[in-house]
Amino acid sequence: MYDPLVGLSLALAQLNPIVGNVSGNLARVREARDAAARQGADLVVFSELFLVGYPPEDLVLRPALVHAAAEALHALERESGTGPGLVVTLPWRGDDGRLYNTAALVSGGRSELRFKRELPNYGVFDEKRVFTPGPLSSPVDFRGVRLGLPICEDVWFSETAQHLARQGAELLIVPNGSPFEVEKSQQRLHLVRDRVAETGLALAYVNQVGGQDELVFDGGSFIVNPGGELACALPSWTETTHLTRWERHGGGLRCEGRAAWNEEPRLQAVYQAMMLGLRDYVRKNGFPGVVLGMSGGIDSALSAAVAVDALGASQVGRLLGITLETLPIETVVAAAEAALAPGFAGRPRDIAEENLQARIRGLLLMALSNKFGRMVLTTGNKSEMSVGYATLYGDMCGGYSVLKDIYKTEVFALARWRNAQYPDGALGPPGRVIPESSITKAPTAELRPNQTDQDSLPPYEVLDAILHRLVEDERSVQEIADAGFPRETVLRVQHLLYAAEYKRRQAPPGVKITRKGFGRDRRYPITNAFREP
């Protein structure tokens, strides 16, 4: 237990809250607190806005939610006469009537509040919409130790951490709601090492884990000691409450132990994000399972593999253990064409008839969803959605998409990876789960005989490289052409990208993987006459 002359025992609670479920999140706090107390913890730290879940978006504008969070905090205060202290987080209505993103240190029957100063307002974040920036805060005293409590974005800049150090903080404890994107974990480590170097103080970084709509939080909490050494690194994708022990070191504290930083391979991290994002979307929204259309192509095969790995399967079947139903659509298509024949008279067959097939497939899938309560999982990828190569109310209909932020070239790479690797935490079978024929066959929308995607689009290696530069990197047409791509192809892809915005607005949510996914990250106007020459 704690000795003010030696140090303290600090538990990092890397958990998976549910947005809006204040009573359930409070129960998780109590469960982690009691488990940490049995291990001898002095203090338990939770991730950002834990009592209401992160990100709550405009839900925090509901006074009832803010009140419920405050009542949960008061309940924890009443229970804090003995046992470990807590760093819990919540939205708090200040005496000035404004709403703050808040960390509360709860101990001895009371709490001290500290407000988040740096409110992110880029990419998926729009905290300035709902919160007020807090002032530069002072450290809090906890049983003889002065703790700085910056919150998430506060440590992406120097000011708050340096101010806390000047005010006598001995340790920086940072609750975070930092969503996954590829290659972001190294960025977190570098910025934390920068703050440690600037302040000379150790920093404990506690991140959320779990899926929330399109965002997935990968956990990966860690501690960096003065000097930049990594003392502790928690696993990604996994809930855990981990006890660390600290000793006094000069003017601050130092965490015992050493850890190695193991950067997760890209494809492994992406697959884990897709699994966790789908699993939590289904679980937290109460769906009993999913239904999807299997075309024999790579997108539906990979989507099915992710679904079974994330959710399991109720019956054993070929390869994946899913129930396969074949529903004929010929008679329904024929009936629809007959109904439309008077209006279409004298006009050649074209995309209107082709899209009937996709829309009738969607109709049947949605009927199955309605009858059995299972969510329709869409199977389109980012390449298709970028250029509008998808049918509204057809293959786009559904509740969620695991491939929404995955370009086609990476779809192939992920399929090969899954056939060769077994993901941690997967509920599906090991070994080959995606037929080789699905990987090697030419991609097709299957809306007319002998159709392939490359009849209408550049080769995916070219298309994806151009799209990455247009979407993630916001490169100009000239810059992309200078990189070796045919200018006329770049111009065509740019036109398709802008023209498909109205479709993307009607697409289901899906797992964010890249720096700039469609939806929360990239907000382009539908009515848009701009084209680069």
Short mmCIF file of C-alpha atoms in Angstrom, two decimals:
data_model
loop_
_atom_site.label_atom_id
_atom_site.label_comp_id
_atom_site.label_asym_id
_atom_site.label_seq_id
_atom_site.Cartn_x
_atom_site.Cartn_y
_atom_site.Cartn_z
CA MET A 1 0.00 0.00 0.00
CA TYR A 2 0.88 3.66 -0.28
CA ASP A 3 3.77 5.19 1.61
CA PRO A 4 4.21 8.95 0.96
CA LEU A 5 7.96 8.61 1.40
CA VAL A 6 8.18 5.85 -1.20
CA GLY A 7 5.49 6.19 -3.87
CA LEU A 8 2.16 4.68 -4.81
CA SER A 9 0.43 1.85 -6.62
CA LEU A 10 -1.50 3.00 -9.67
CA ALA A 11 -4.02 0.86 -11.59
CA LEU A 12 -4.68 1.64 -15.26
CA ALA A 13 -8.28 0.75 -16.15
CA GLN A 14 -8.33 0.15 -19.92
CA LEU A 15 -12.03 -0.62 -20.37
CA ASN A 16 -14.88 -0.52 -22.89
CA PRO A 17 -17.71 1.84 -21.85
CA ILE A 18 -21.03 2.21 -23.67
CA VAL A 19 -22.07 5.71 -24.69
CA GLY A 20 -25.10 6.86 -22.74
CA ASN A 21 -25.13 3.90 -20.33
CA VAL A 22 -24.23 5.84 -17.19
CA SER A 23 -25.43 3.18 -14.76
CA GLY A 24 -23.57 0.45 -16.64
CA ASN A 25 -20.39 2.50 -16.86
CA LEU A 26 -20.64 3.31 -13.14
CA ALA A 27 -20.88 -0.42 -12.46
CA ARG A 28 -17.69 -0.93 -14.49
CA VAL A 29 -15.93 1.73 -12.38
CA ARG A 30 -16.96 -0.03 -9.18
CA GLU A 31 -15.92 -3.42 -10.53
CA ALA A 32 -12.46 -2.14 -11.54
CA ARG A 33 -12.07 -0.21 -8.28
CA ASP A 34 -12.83 -3.28 -6.17
CA ALA A 35 -10.57 -5.54 -8.22
CA ALA A 36 -7.73 -3.01 -7.99
CA ALA A 37 -8.28 -2.63 -4.24
CA ARG A 38 -7.73 -6.37 -3.81
CA GLN A 39 -4.38 -5.94 -5.57
CA GLY A 40 -3.40 -3.11 -3.22
CA ALA A 41 -3.95 -0.15 -5.56
CA ASP A 42 -3.90 3.39 -4.17
CA LEU A 43 -5.41 5.01 -7.27
CA VAL A 44 -7.40 3.74 -10.28
CA VAL A 45 -7.43 5.76 -13.51
CA PHE A 46 -10.11 5.55 -16.22
CA SER A 47 -10.19 6.79 -19.81
CA GLU A 48 -11.80 9.99 -21.12
CA LEU A 49 -15.48 10.75 -20.34
CA PHE A 50 -15.83 7.22 -19.02
CA LEU A 51 -19.06 7.72 -17.08
CA VAL A 52 -20.96 8.66 -20.26
CA GLY A 53 -18.79 6.88 -22.85
CA TYR A 54 -16.71 8.49 -25.56
CA PRO A 55 -17.48 10.24 -27.82
CA PRO A 56 -20.94 11.29 -26.62
CA GLU A 57 -21.28 13.94 -29.36
CA ASP A 58 -24.46 16.04 -29.00
CA LEU A 59 -25.84 13.61 -26.42
CA VAL A 60 -24.03 15.70 -23.80
CA LEU A 61 -26.35 18.59 -24.65
CA ARG A 62 -29.11 16.61 -22.90
CA PRO A 63 -29.29 17.97 -19.33
CA ALA A 64 -30.53 14.59 -18.08
CA LEU A 65 -27.32 12.86 -19.19
CA VAL A 66 -25.09 15.45 -17.53
CA HIS A 67 -27.20 15.18 -14.36
CA ALA A 68 -26.95 11.38 -14.38
CA ALA A 69 -23.16 11.59 -14.69
CA ALA A 70 -22.99 14.06 -11.79
CA GLU A 71 -25.12 11.72 -9.65
CA ALA A 72 -22.77 8.85 -10.50
CA LEU A 73 -19.80 10.97 -9.40
CA HIS A 74 -21.54 11.84 -6.12
CA ALA A 75 -22.21 8.14 -5.50
CA LEU A 76 -18.52 7.40 -5.95
CA GLU A 77 -17.64 10.24 -3.58
CA ARG A 78 -19.87 8.73 -0.89
CA GLU A 79 -18.10 5.39 -1.33
CA SER A 80 -14.56 6.81 -1.25
CA GLY A 81 -13.98 7.04 2.49
CA THR A 82 -11.85 3.92 2.27
CA GLY A 83 -10.18 2.05 -0.56
CA PRO A 84 -8.33 3.42 -3.56
CA GLY A 85 -8.87 6.86 -4.99
CA LEU A 86 -10.23 7.25 -8.49
CA VAL A 87 -9.59 9.42 -11.52
CA VAL A 88 -12.99 9.28 -13.22
CA THR A 89 -14.09 11.39 -16.14
CA LEU A 90 -17.40 12.98 -17.14
CA PRO A 91 -19.08 16.03 -18.64
CA TRP A 92 -19.59 18.62 -15.89
CA ARG A 93 -21.75 21.72 -15.80
CA GLY A 94 -19.63 24.40 -14.13
CA ASP A 95 -20.78 27.18 -11.83
CA ASP A 96 -20.69 29.44 -14.89
CA GLY A 97 -23.33 27.27 -16.56
CA ARG A 98 -20.89 26.00 -19.20
CA LEU A 99 -20.13 22.38 -20.00
CA TYR A 100 -16.62 21.02 -19.49
CA ASN A 101 -14.83 17.79 -20.37
CA THR A 102 -13.71 16.90 -16.86
CA ALA A 103 -11.41 14.66 -14.85
CA ALA A 104 -12.37 14.19 -11.19
CA LEU A 105 -9.98 12.86 -8.56
CA VAL A 106 -12.24 11.12 -6.04
CA SER A 107 -10.90 10.35 -2.57
CA GLY A 108 -11.84 10.76 1.07
CA GLY A 109 -15.50 11.52 0.42
CA ARG A 110 -14.93 14.36 -2.05
CA SER A 111 -13.59 15.11 -5.51
CA GLU A 112 -11.41 17.71 -7.16
CA LEU A 113 -12.22 18.66 -10.74
CA ARG A 114 -9.88 19.57 -13.58
CA PHE A 115 -11.11 20.66 -17.01
CA LYS A 116 -9.79 19.81 -20.45
CA ARG A 117 -8.19 22.84 -22.09
CA GLU A 118 -7.35 21.75 -25.64
CA LEU A 119 -10.57 20.76 -27.42
CA PRO A 120 -9.91 18.95 -30.72
CA ASN A 121 -11.90 20.24 -33.66
CA TYR A 122 -10.54 18.33 -36.65
CA GLY A 123 -11.05 14.96 -38.30
CA VAL A 124 -13.57 12.95 -36.28
CA PHE A 125 -13.50 15.43 -33.39
CA ASP A 126 -15.77 18.42 -32.84
CA GLU A 127 -15.55 18.98 -29.09
CA LYS A 128 -15.70 22.76 -29.46
CA ARG A 129 -19.28 22.22 -30.54
CA VAL A 130 -20.31 20.98 -27.08
CA PHE A 131 -17.59 21.83 -24.54
CA THR A 132 -15.94 24.97 -23.21
CA PRO A 133 -12.12 25.03 -22.95
CA GLY A 134 -10.93 24.92 -19.37
CA PRO A 135 -8.22 27.12 -17.83
CA LEU A 136 -4.66 26.00 -17.30
CA SER A 137 -5.04 23.77 -14.28
CA SER A 138 -3.00 23.17 -11.17
CA PRO A 139 -1.93 19.77 -9.83
CA VAL A 140 -4.17 17.91 -7.38
CA ASP A 141 -2.86 16.58 -4.08
CA PHE A 142 -3.41 12.89 -3.53
CA ARG A 143 -2.04 11.41 -0.32
CA GLY A 144 1.16 13.41 -0.44
CA VAL A 145 1.70 13.24 -4.21
CA ARG A 146 0.98 16.12 -6.60
CA LEU A 147 -0.69 14.81 -9.74
CA GLY A 148 -1.21 16.60 -13.02
CA LEU A 149 -4.41 15.59 -14.84
CA PRO A 150 -4.26 16.75 -18.46
CA ILE A 151 -6.93 15.13 -20.64
CA CYS A 152 -6.16 13.56 -24.04
CA GLU A 153 -5.62 16.47 -26.47
CA ASP A 154 -3.97 18.47 -23.67
CA VAL A 155 -0.79 16.43 -24.16
CA TRP A 156 -0.71 16.88 -27.94
CA PHE A 157 0.59 20.37 -27.17
CA SER A 158 3.26 21.56 -24.76
CA GLU A 159 1.48 24.28 -22.79
CA THR A 160 -0.63 22.32 -20.31
CA ALA A 161 2.03 19.76 -19.37
CA GLN A 162 4.71 22.42 -18.90
CA HIS A 163 2.36 24.54 -16.80
CA LEU A 164 1.61 21.57 -14.53
CA ALA A 165 5.34 20.89 -14.14
CA ARG A 166 5.98 24.51 -13.17
CA GLN A 167 3.17 24.23 -10.63
CA GLY A 168 4.91 21.34 -8.92
CA ALA A 169 3.32 18.24 -10.44
CA GLU A 170 5.27 15.05 -9.73
CA LEU A 171 3.46 12.80 -12.22
CA LEU A 172 1.21 13.34 -15.27
CA ILE A 173 -1.84 11.07 -15.54
CA VAL A 174 -3.70 11.38 -18.84
CA PRO A 175 -7.18 9.90 -19.52
CA ASN A 176 -7.60 9.41 -23.28
CA GLY A 177 -10.24 8.68 -25.89
CA SER A 178 -7.85 8.20 -28.79
CA PRO A 179 -9.43 6.26 -31.70
CA PHE A 180 -7.52 3.82 -33.84
CA GLU A 181 -6.13 4.60 -37.22
CA VAL A 182 -3.27 2.88 -38.97
CA GLU A 183 0.20 3.80 -37.70
CA LYS A 184 -1.16 6.06 -34.94
CA SER A 185 0.25 4.20 -31.93
CA GLN A 186 3.80 5.26 -32.73
CA GLN A 187 2.61 8.85 -32.96
CA ARG A 188 1.16 8.62 -29.45
CA LEU A 189 4.44 7.27 -28.08
CA HIS A 190 6.47 10.03 -29.74
CA LEU A 191 4.28 12.85 -28.44
CA VAL A 192 4.27 11.42 -24.90
CA ARG A 193 8.05 11.17 -24.98
CA ASP A 194 8.14 14.82 -26.06
CA ARG A 195 6.04 15.85 -23.03
CA VAL A 196 8.22 13.74 -20.72
CA ALA A 197 11.39 15.30 -22.12
CA GLU A 198 9.96 18.82 -21.74
CA THR A 199 8.75 18.37 -18.17
CA GLY A 200 11.09 15.75 -16.71
CA LEU A 201 7.98 13.95 -15.38
CA ALA A 202 6.72 10.44 -15.96
CA LEU A 203 3.46 10.18 -17.87
CA ALA A 204 0.77 7.49 -17.62
CA TYR A 205 -1.38 7.33 -20.78
CA VAL A 206 -4.70 5.50 -20.25
CA ASN A 207 -6.71 4.85 -23.42
CA GLN A 208 -10.18 3.48 -24.03
CA VAL A 209 -10.79 0.20 -25.85
CA GLY A 210 -13.86 -0.79 -27.87
CA GLY A 211 -16.06 0.24 -30.77
CA GLN A 212 -18.39 3.23 -30.92
CA ASP A 213 -20.25 3.67 -34.20
CA GLU A 214 -17.53 4.24 -36.81
CA LEU A 215 -14.72 4.71 -34.31
CA VAL A 216 -12.69 1.91 -32.80
CA PHE A 217 -10.48 2.46 -29.75
CA ASP A 218 -7.47 0.17 -29.57
CA GLY A 219 -6.37 0.64 -25.97
CA GLY A 220 -2.61 0.22 -25.89
CA SER A 221 -2.22 2.26 -22.69
CA PHE A 222 1.38 2.84 -21.59
CA ILE A 223 3.72 4.62 -19.19
CA VAL A 224 6.88 6.54 -20.07
CA ASN A 225 9.40 7.33 -17.33
CA PRO A 226 11.70 10.36 -17.09
CA GLY A 227 14.41 9.79 -19.65
CA GLY A 228 11.92 8.39 -22.16
CA GLU A 229 12.06 4.72 -21.15
CA LEU A 230 8.89 2.71 -21.62
CA ALA A 231 7.95 1.24 -18.25
CA CYS A 232 4.62 -0.38 -19.09
CA ALA A 233 2.70 -1.22 -22.28
CA LEU A 234 -0.78 -2.72 -22.08
CA PRO A 235 -2.10 -4.93 -24.87
CA SER A 236 -4.19 -3.48 -27.67
CA TRP A 237 -7.82 -4.52 -28.31
CA THR A 238 -8.22 -6.00 -24.82
CA GLU A 239 -9.90 -4.81 -21.63
CA THR A 240 -7.60 -4.97 -18.62
CA THR A 241 -7.00 -3.32 -15.26
CA HIS A 242 -3.27 -3.34 -14.69
CA LEU A 243 -1.47 -2.47 -11.45
CA THR A 244 1.77 -0.49 -11.60
CA ARG A 245 4.08 0.44 -8.74
CA TRP A 246 5.89 3.73 -8.40
CA GLU A 247 8.80 5.00 -6.34
CA ARG A 248 10.05 8.48 -5.65
CA HIS A 249 12.75 9.63 -8.02
CA GLY A 250 14.25 13.05 -7.38
CA GLY A 251 11.48 15.60 -7.83
CA GLY A 252 9.00 13.14 -9.27
CA LEU A 253 7.89 9.54 -9.45
CA ARG A 254 9.17 6.65 -11.50
CA CYS A 255 7.27 3.54 -12.53
CA GLU A 256 8.91 0.21 -11.78
CA GLY A 257 9.62 -2.10 -14.69
CA ARG A 258 10.60 -1.95 -18.33
CA ALA A 259 8.59 -2.77 -21.42
CA ALA A 260 9.28 -3.21 -25.11
CA TRP A 261 7.27 -1.37 -27.76
CA ASN A 262 5.98 -3.94 -30.22
CA GLU A 263 4.39 -2.21 -33.19
CA GLU A 264 1.53 -4.32 -34.47
CA PRO A 265 1.81 -5.26 -38.17
CA ARG A 266 -0.54 -3.16 -40.28
CA LEU A 267 -2.79 -5.93 -41.61
CA GLN A 268 -3.10 -7.50 -38.18
CA ALA A 269 -4.11 -4.17 -36.64
CA VAL A 270 -6.62 -3.44 -39.40
CA TYR A 271 -8.24 -6.87 -39.06
CA GLN A 272 -8.47 -6.47 -35.28
CA ALA A 273 -10.10 -3.06 -35.74
CA MET A 274 -12.68 -4.49 -38.13
CA MET A 275 -13.49 -7.35 -35.74
CA LEU A 276 -13.84 -5.13 -32.68
CA GLY A 277 -15.77 -2.43 -34.51
CA LEU A 278 -18.35 -4.90 -35.82
CA ARG A 279 -18.56 -6.88 -32.58
CA ASP A 280 -19.29 -3.82 -30.47
CA TYR A 281 -21.70 -2.30 -33.00
CA VAL A 282 -23.75 -5.49 -32.97
CA ARG A 283 -23.43 -6.09 -29.21
CA LYS A 284 -24.04 -2.55 -28.01
CA ASN A 285 -27.06 -2.10 -30.28
CA GLY A 286 -28.62 -5.40 -29.28
CA PHE A 287 -28.65 -7.24 -32.63
CA PRO A 288 -28.79 -11.05 -32.37
CA GLY A 289 -26.46 -11.41 -35.35
CA VAL A 290 -25.92 -10.30 -38.93
CA VAL A 291 -27.03 -11.31 -42.41
CA LEU A 292 -25.13 -10.57 -45.62
CA GLY A 293 -25.30 -11.40 -49.30
CA MET A 294 -22.60 -13.79 -50.55
CA SER A 295 -21.72 -13.18 -54.19
CA GLY A 296 -18.66 -15.39 -54.42
CA GLY A 297 -16.48 -12.30 -54.66
CA ILE A 298 -13.68 -11.16 -52.40
CA ASP A 299 -15.58 -8.36 -50.61
CA SER A 300 -18.44 -10.52 -49.34
CA ALA A 301 -16.04 -13.36 -48.51
CA LEU A 302 -13.82 -11.11 -46.38
CA SER A 303 -16.84 -9.45 -44.75
CA ALA A 304 -18.20 -12.88 -43.83
CA ALA A 305 -14.84 -13.93 -42.38
CA VAL A 306 -14.69 -10.80 -40.21
CA ALA A 307 -18.30 -11.34 -39.12
CA VAL A 308 -17.70 -14.90 -37.96
CA ASP A 309 -14.40 -13.99 -36.29
CA ALA A 310 -16.15 -11.13 -34.49
CA LEU A 311 -19.45 -12.76 -33.61
CA GLY A 312 -19.06 -16.53 -33.95
CA ALA A 313 -21.57 -18.71 -35.78
CA SER A 314 -24.58 -20.57 -34.47
CA GLN A 315 -24.33 -23.52 -36.88
CA VAL A 316 -21.38 -25.31 -38.43
CA GLY A 317 -21.16 -25.01 -42.21
CA ARG A 318 -18.56 -24.97 -44.91
CA LEU A 319 -15.30 -23.16 -43.93
CA LEU A 320 -16.81 -20.47 -41.71
CA GLY A 321 -19.70 -22.14 -39.94
CA ILE A 322 -22.46 -19.91 -41.27
CA THR A 323 -25.91 -20.81 -42.49
CA LEU A 324 -26.18 -20.44 -46.29
CA GLU A 325 -29.57 -19.69 -47.85
CA THR A 326 -30.09 -19.42 -51.60
CA LEU A 327 -32.94 -17.12 -52.59
CA PRO A 328 -33.81 -16.96 -56.31
CA ILE A 329 -34.31 -13.47 -57.70
CA GLU A 330 -35.09 -14.20 -61.35
CA THR A 331 -38.87 -14.14 -60.94
CA VAL A 332 -38.75 -10.96 -58.84
CA VAL A 333 -36.53 -9.22 -61.39
CA ALA A 334 -38.80 -10.33 -64.22
CA ALA A 335 -41.85 -9.03 -62.39
CA ALA A 336 -40.18 -5.68 -61.75
CA GLU A 337 -39.14 -5.37 -65.39
CA ALA A 338 -42.66 -6.22 -66.50
CA ALA A 339 -44.11 -3.54 -64.23
CA LEU A 340 -41.67 -0.98 -65.67
CA ALA A 341 -42.04 -2.08 -69.29
CA PRO A 342 -44.68 0.53 -70.26
CA GLY A 343 -42.50 3.34 -68.92
CA PHE A 344 -39.33 1.95 -70.48
CA ALA A 345 -40.90 1.16 -73.86
CA GLY A 346 -38.70 2.01 -76.82
CA ARG A 347 -35.56 2.50 -74.74
CA PRO A 348 -32.53 0.17 -74.75
CA ARG A 349 -31.53 -1.84 -71.66
CA ASP A 350 -29.00 0.02 -69.54
CA ILE A 351 -28.00 0.67 -65.95
CA ALA A 352 -31.64 1.01 -64.87
CA GLU A 353 -32.29 -2.70 -65.49
CA GLU A 354 -28.88 -3.67 -64.11
CA ASN A 355 -29.56 -1.88 -60.84
CA LEU A 356 -32.88 -3.70 -60.43
CA GLN A 357 -30.90 -6.84 -59.65
CA ALA A 358 -28.85 -5.15 -56.94
CA ARG A 359 -31.93 -3.52 -55.43
CA ILE A 360 -33.88 -6.76 -55.35
CA ARG A 361 -30.97 -8.45 -53.60
CA GLY A 362 -31.11 -5.64 -51.07
CA LEU A 363 -34.87 -6.02 -50.71
CA LEU A 364 -34.52 -9.73 -49.89
CA LEU A 365 -31.70 -9.13 -47.41
CA MET A 366 -33.68 -6.42 -45.63
CA ALA A 367 -36.70 -8.74 -45.48
CA LEU A 368 -34.57 -11.38 -43.76
CA SER A 369 -33.30 -8.71 -41.40
CA ASN A 370 -36.83 -7.60 -40.53
CA LYS A 371 -38.05 -11.15 -40.01
CA PHE A 372 -35.21 -12.39 -37.81
CA GLY A 373 -33.85 -9.16 -36.30
CA ARG A 374 -30.34 -9.62 -37.66
CA MET A 375 -28.53 -6.59 -39.03
CA VAL A 376 -27.66 -6.50 -42.73
CA LEU A 377 -23.90 -6.22 -43.16
CA THR A 378 -22.97 -4.39 -46.34
CA THR A 379 -19.89 -5.49 -48.21
CA GLY A 380 -18.74 -2.49 -50.28
CA ASN A 381 -15.18 -1.23 -50.02
CA LYS A 382 -13.66 2.27 -50.01
CA SER A 383 -12.57 2.14 -53.65
CA GLU A 384 -16.13 1.49 -54.80
CA MET A 385 -17.66 4.09 -52.52
CA SER A 386 -15.08 6.64 -53.62
CA VAL A 387 -16.14 6.51 -57.25
CA GLY A 388 -19.82 5.64 -56.80
CA TYR A 389 -19.43 2.05 -58.02
CA ALA A 390 -22.32 0.95 -55.81
CA THR A 391 -26.12 0.88 -56.08
CA LEU A 392 -28.23 3.04 -53.82
CA TYR A 393 -30.91 0.93 -52.09
CA GLY A 394 -29.15 -2.14 -53.48
CA ASP A 395 -25.74 -3.33 -52.35
CA MET A 396 -25.47 -0.16 -50.21
CA CYS A 397 -28.48 -1.02 -48.04
CA GLY A 398 -27.73 -2.28 -44.56
CA GLY A 399 -26.69 -1.28 -41.08
CA TYR A 400 -22.90 -1.45 -41.02
CA SER A 401 -19.87 -1.98 -43.26
CA VAL A 402 -16.57 -3.43 -42.10
CA LEU A 403 -14.87 -2.58 -45.41
CA LYS A 404 -16.06 1.03 -45.62
CA ASP A 405 -12.55 2.45 -45.09
CA ILE A 406 -10.62 -0.37 -46.84
CA TYR A 407 -9.37 0.13 -50.38
CA LYS A 408 -9.76 -2.81 -52.77
CA THR A 409 -6.04 -3.58 -52.95
CA GLU A 410 -5.98 -3.93 -49.16
CA VAL A 411 -9.08 -6.14 -49.29
CA PHE A 412 -7.01 -8.67 -51.24
CA ALA A 413 -4.09 -8.31 -48.81
CA LEU A 414 -6.37 -8.83 -45.80
CA ALA A 415 -7.95 -11.91 -47.33
CA ARG A 416 -4.54 -13.50 -47.87
CA TRP A 417 -3.47 -12.47 -44.36
CA ARG A 418 -6.53 -14.06 -42.76
CA ASN A 419 -6.00 -17.31 -44.64
CA ALA A 420 -2.45 -17.45 -43.28
CA GLN A 421 -3.01 -16.06 -39.76
CA TYR A 422 -5.45 -16.60 -36.89
CA PRO A 423 -6.37 -13.31 -35.20
CA ASP A 424 -6.22 -13.03 -31.42
CA GLY A 425 -9.71 -13.22 -29.97
CA ALA A 426 -11.27 -14.58 -33.17
CA LEU A 427 -14.34 -16.79 -32.77
CA GLY A 428 -14.13 -18.32 -36.23
CA PRO A 429 -12.08 -21.34 -37.31
CA PRO A 430 -8.33 -21.23 -37.93
CA GLY A 431 -6.82 -21.88 -41.32
CA ARG A 432 -8.17 -21.01 -44.76
CA VAL A 433 -11.57 -19.31 -44.55
CA ILE A 434 -11.67 -17.46 -47.89
CA PRO A 435 -11.71 -19.60 -51.05
CA GLU A 436 -8.81 -19.01 -53.39
CA SER A 437 -11.32 -18.54 -56.22
CA SER A 438 -12.73 -15.48 -54.44
CA ILE A 439 -9.24 -13.99 -54.29
CA THR A 440 -8.23 -14.75 -57.85
CA LYS A 441 -11.46 -14.09 -59.78
CA ALA A 442 -11.79 -10.74 -61.54
CA PRO A 443 -13.86 -8.32 -59.41
CA THR A 444 -17.36 -7.80 -60.81
CA ALA A 445 -20.65 -6.18 -59.85
CA GLU A 446 -22.41 -9.14 -61.57
CA LEU A 447 -25.12 -6.94 -63.07
CA ARG A 448 -24.62 -8.07 -66.68
CA PRO A 449 -22.93 -11.05 -68.38
CA ASN A 450 -19.11 -11.09 -68.36
CA GLN A 451 -18.95 -7.77 -66.55
CA THR A 452 -15.80 -6.87 -64.60
CA ASP A 453 -14.98 -3.79 -62.52
CA GLN A 454 -12.05 -2.94 -64.79
CA ASP A 455 -14.46 -2.43 -67.70
CA SER A 456 -15.48 0.82 -66.00
CA LEU A 457 -12.59 1.66 -63.69
CA PRO A 458 -8.79 1.91 -63.89
CA PRO A 459 -6.89 -1.08 -62.50
CA TYR A 460 -7.31 -1.06 -58.72
CA GLU A 461 -3.59 -0.58 -58.14
CA VAL A 462 -3.82 2.67 -60.09
CA LEU A 463 -7.26 3.70 -58.81
CA ASP A 464 -6.36 3.19 -55.14
CA ALA A 465 -3.08 5.06 -55.45
CA ILE A 466 -4.87 8.05 -57.01
CA LEU A 467 -7.71 7.91 -54.47
CA HIS A 468 -5.29 7.82 -51.55
CA ARG A 469 -3.64 10.98 -52.84
CA LEU A 470 -6.99 12.71 -53.46
CA VAL A 471 -8.72 11.66 -50.23
CA GLU A 472 -6.16 11.13 -47.47
CA ASP A 473 -3.47 13.49 -48.76
CA GLU A 474 -5.66 16.16 -50.47
CA ARG A 475 -3.16 16.33 -53.35
CA SER A 476 -3.85 18.42 -56.42
CA VAL A 477 -4.43 16.91 -59.85
CA GLN A 478 -1.10 18.34 -60.97
CA GLU A 479 0.79 16.83 -58.04
CA ILE A 480 -0.70 13.41 -58.75
CA ALA A 481 0.06 13.67 -62.45
CA ASP A 482 3.62 14.70 -61.60
CA ALA A 483 3.90 11.46 -59.57
CA GLY A 484 3.48 9.51 -62.79
CA PHE A 485 -0.25 8.95 -63.18
CA PRO A 486 -1.99 9.79 -66.49
CA ARG A 487 -3.59 13.20 -66.13
CA GLU A 488 -6.79 12.20 -67.90
CA THR A 489 -7.19 9.27 -65.49
CA VAL A 490 -6.66 11.52 -62.47
CA LEU A 491 -9.24 14.00 -63.78
CA ARG A 492 -11.76 11.21 -64.33
CA VAL A 493 -11.23 9.78 -60.85
CA GLN A 494 -11.56 13.26 -59.34
CA HIS A 495 -14.89 13.75 -61.14
CA LEU A 496 -16.20 10.36 -60.00
CA LEU A 497 -15.12 11.08 -56.42
CA TYR A 498 -16.98 14.39 -56.22
CA ALA A 499 -20.03 13.14 -58.11
CA ALA A 500 -20.54 10.21 -55.70
CA GLU A 501 -20.80 12.36 -52.58
CA TYR A 502 -24.60 12.05 -52.51
CA LYS A 503 -24.30 8.26 -52.39
CA ARG A 504 -21.82 8.32 -49.55
CA ARG A 505 -24.18 10.49 -47.48
CA GLN A 506 -26.66 7.62 -47.64
CA ALA A 507 -24.18 4.84 -46.91
CA PRO A 508 -24.23 2.96 -43.59
CA PRO A 509 -21.57 3.60 -40.94
CA GLY A 510 -18.43 1.50 -40.96
CA VAL A 511 -15.11 1.02 -39.22
CA LYS A 512 -12.67 3.94 -39.49
CA ILE A 513 -9.22 2.67 -40.44
CA THR A 514 -7.33 5.43 -42.28
CA ARG A 515 -6.50 9.02 -41.45
CA LYS A 516 -9.50 10.19 -43.45
CA GLY A 517 -12.52 7.94 -43.76
CA PHE A 518 -15.75 8.99 -45.43
CA GLY A 519 -18.26 10.41 -42.97
CA ARG A 520 -16.96 12.05 -39.79
CA ASP A 521 -13.50 12.71 -41.24
CA ARG A 522 -14.32 14.08 -44.69
CA ARG A 523 -17.24 16.47 -45.04
CA TYR A 524 -17.57 17.58 -48.63
CA PRO A 525 -20.64 19.32 -50.09
CA ILE A 526 -22.97 17.28 -52.29
CA THR A 527 -23.65 20.27 -54.53
CA ASN A 528 -20.12 20.95 -55.70
CA ALA A 529 -19.11 22.50 -59.02
CA PHE A 530 -15.39 22.62 -58.22
CA ARG A 531 -13.10 20.59 -60.46
CA GLU A 532 -9.38 21.11 -60.86
CA PRO A 533 -8.35 21.68 -64.47
#
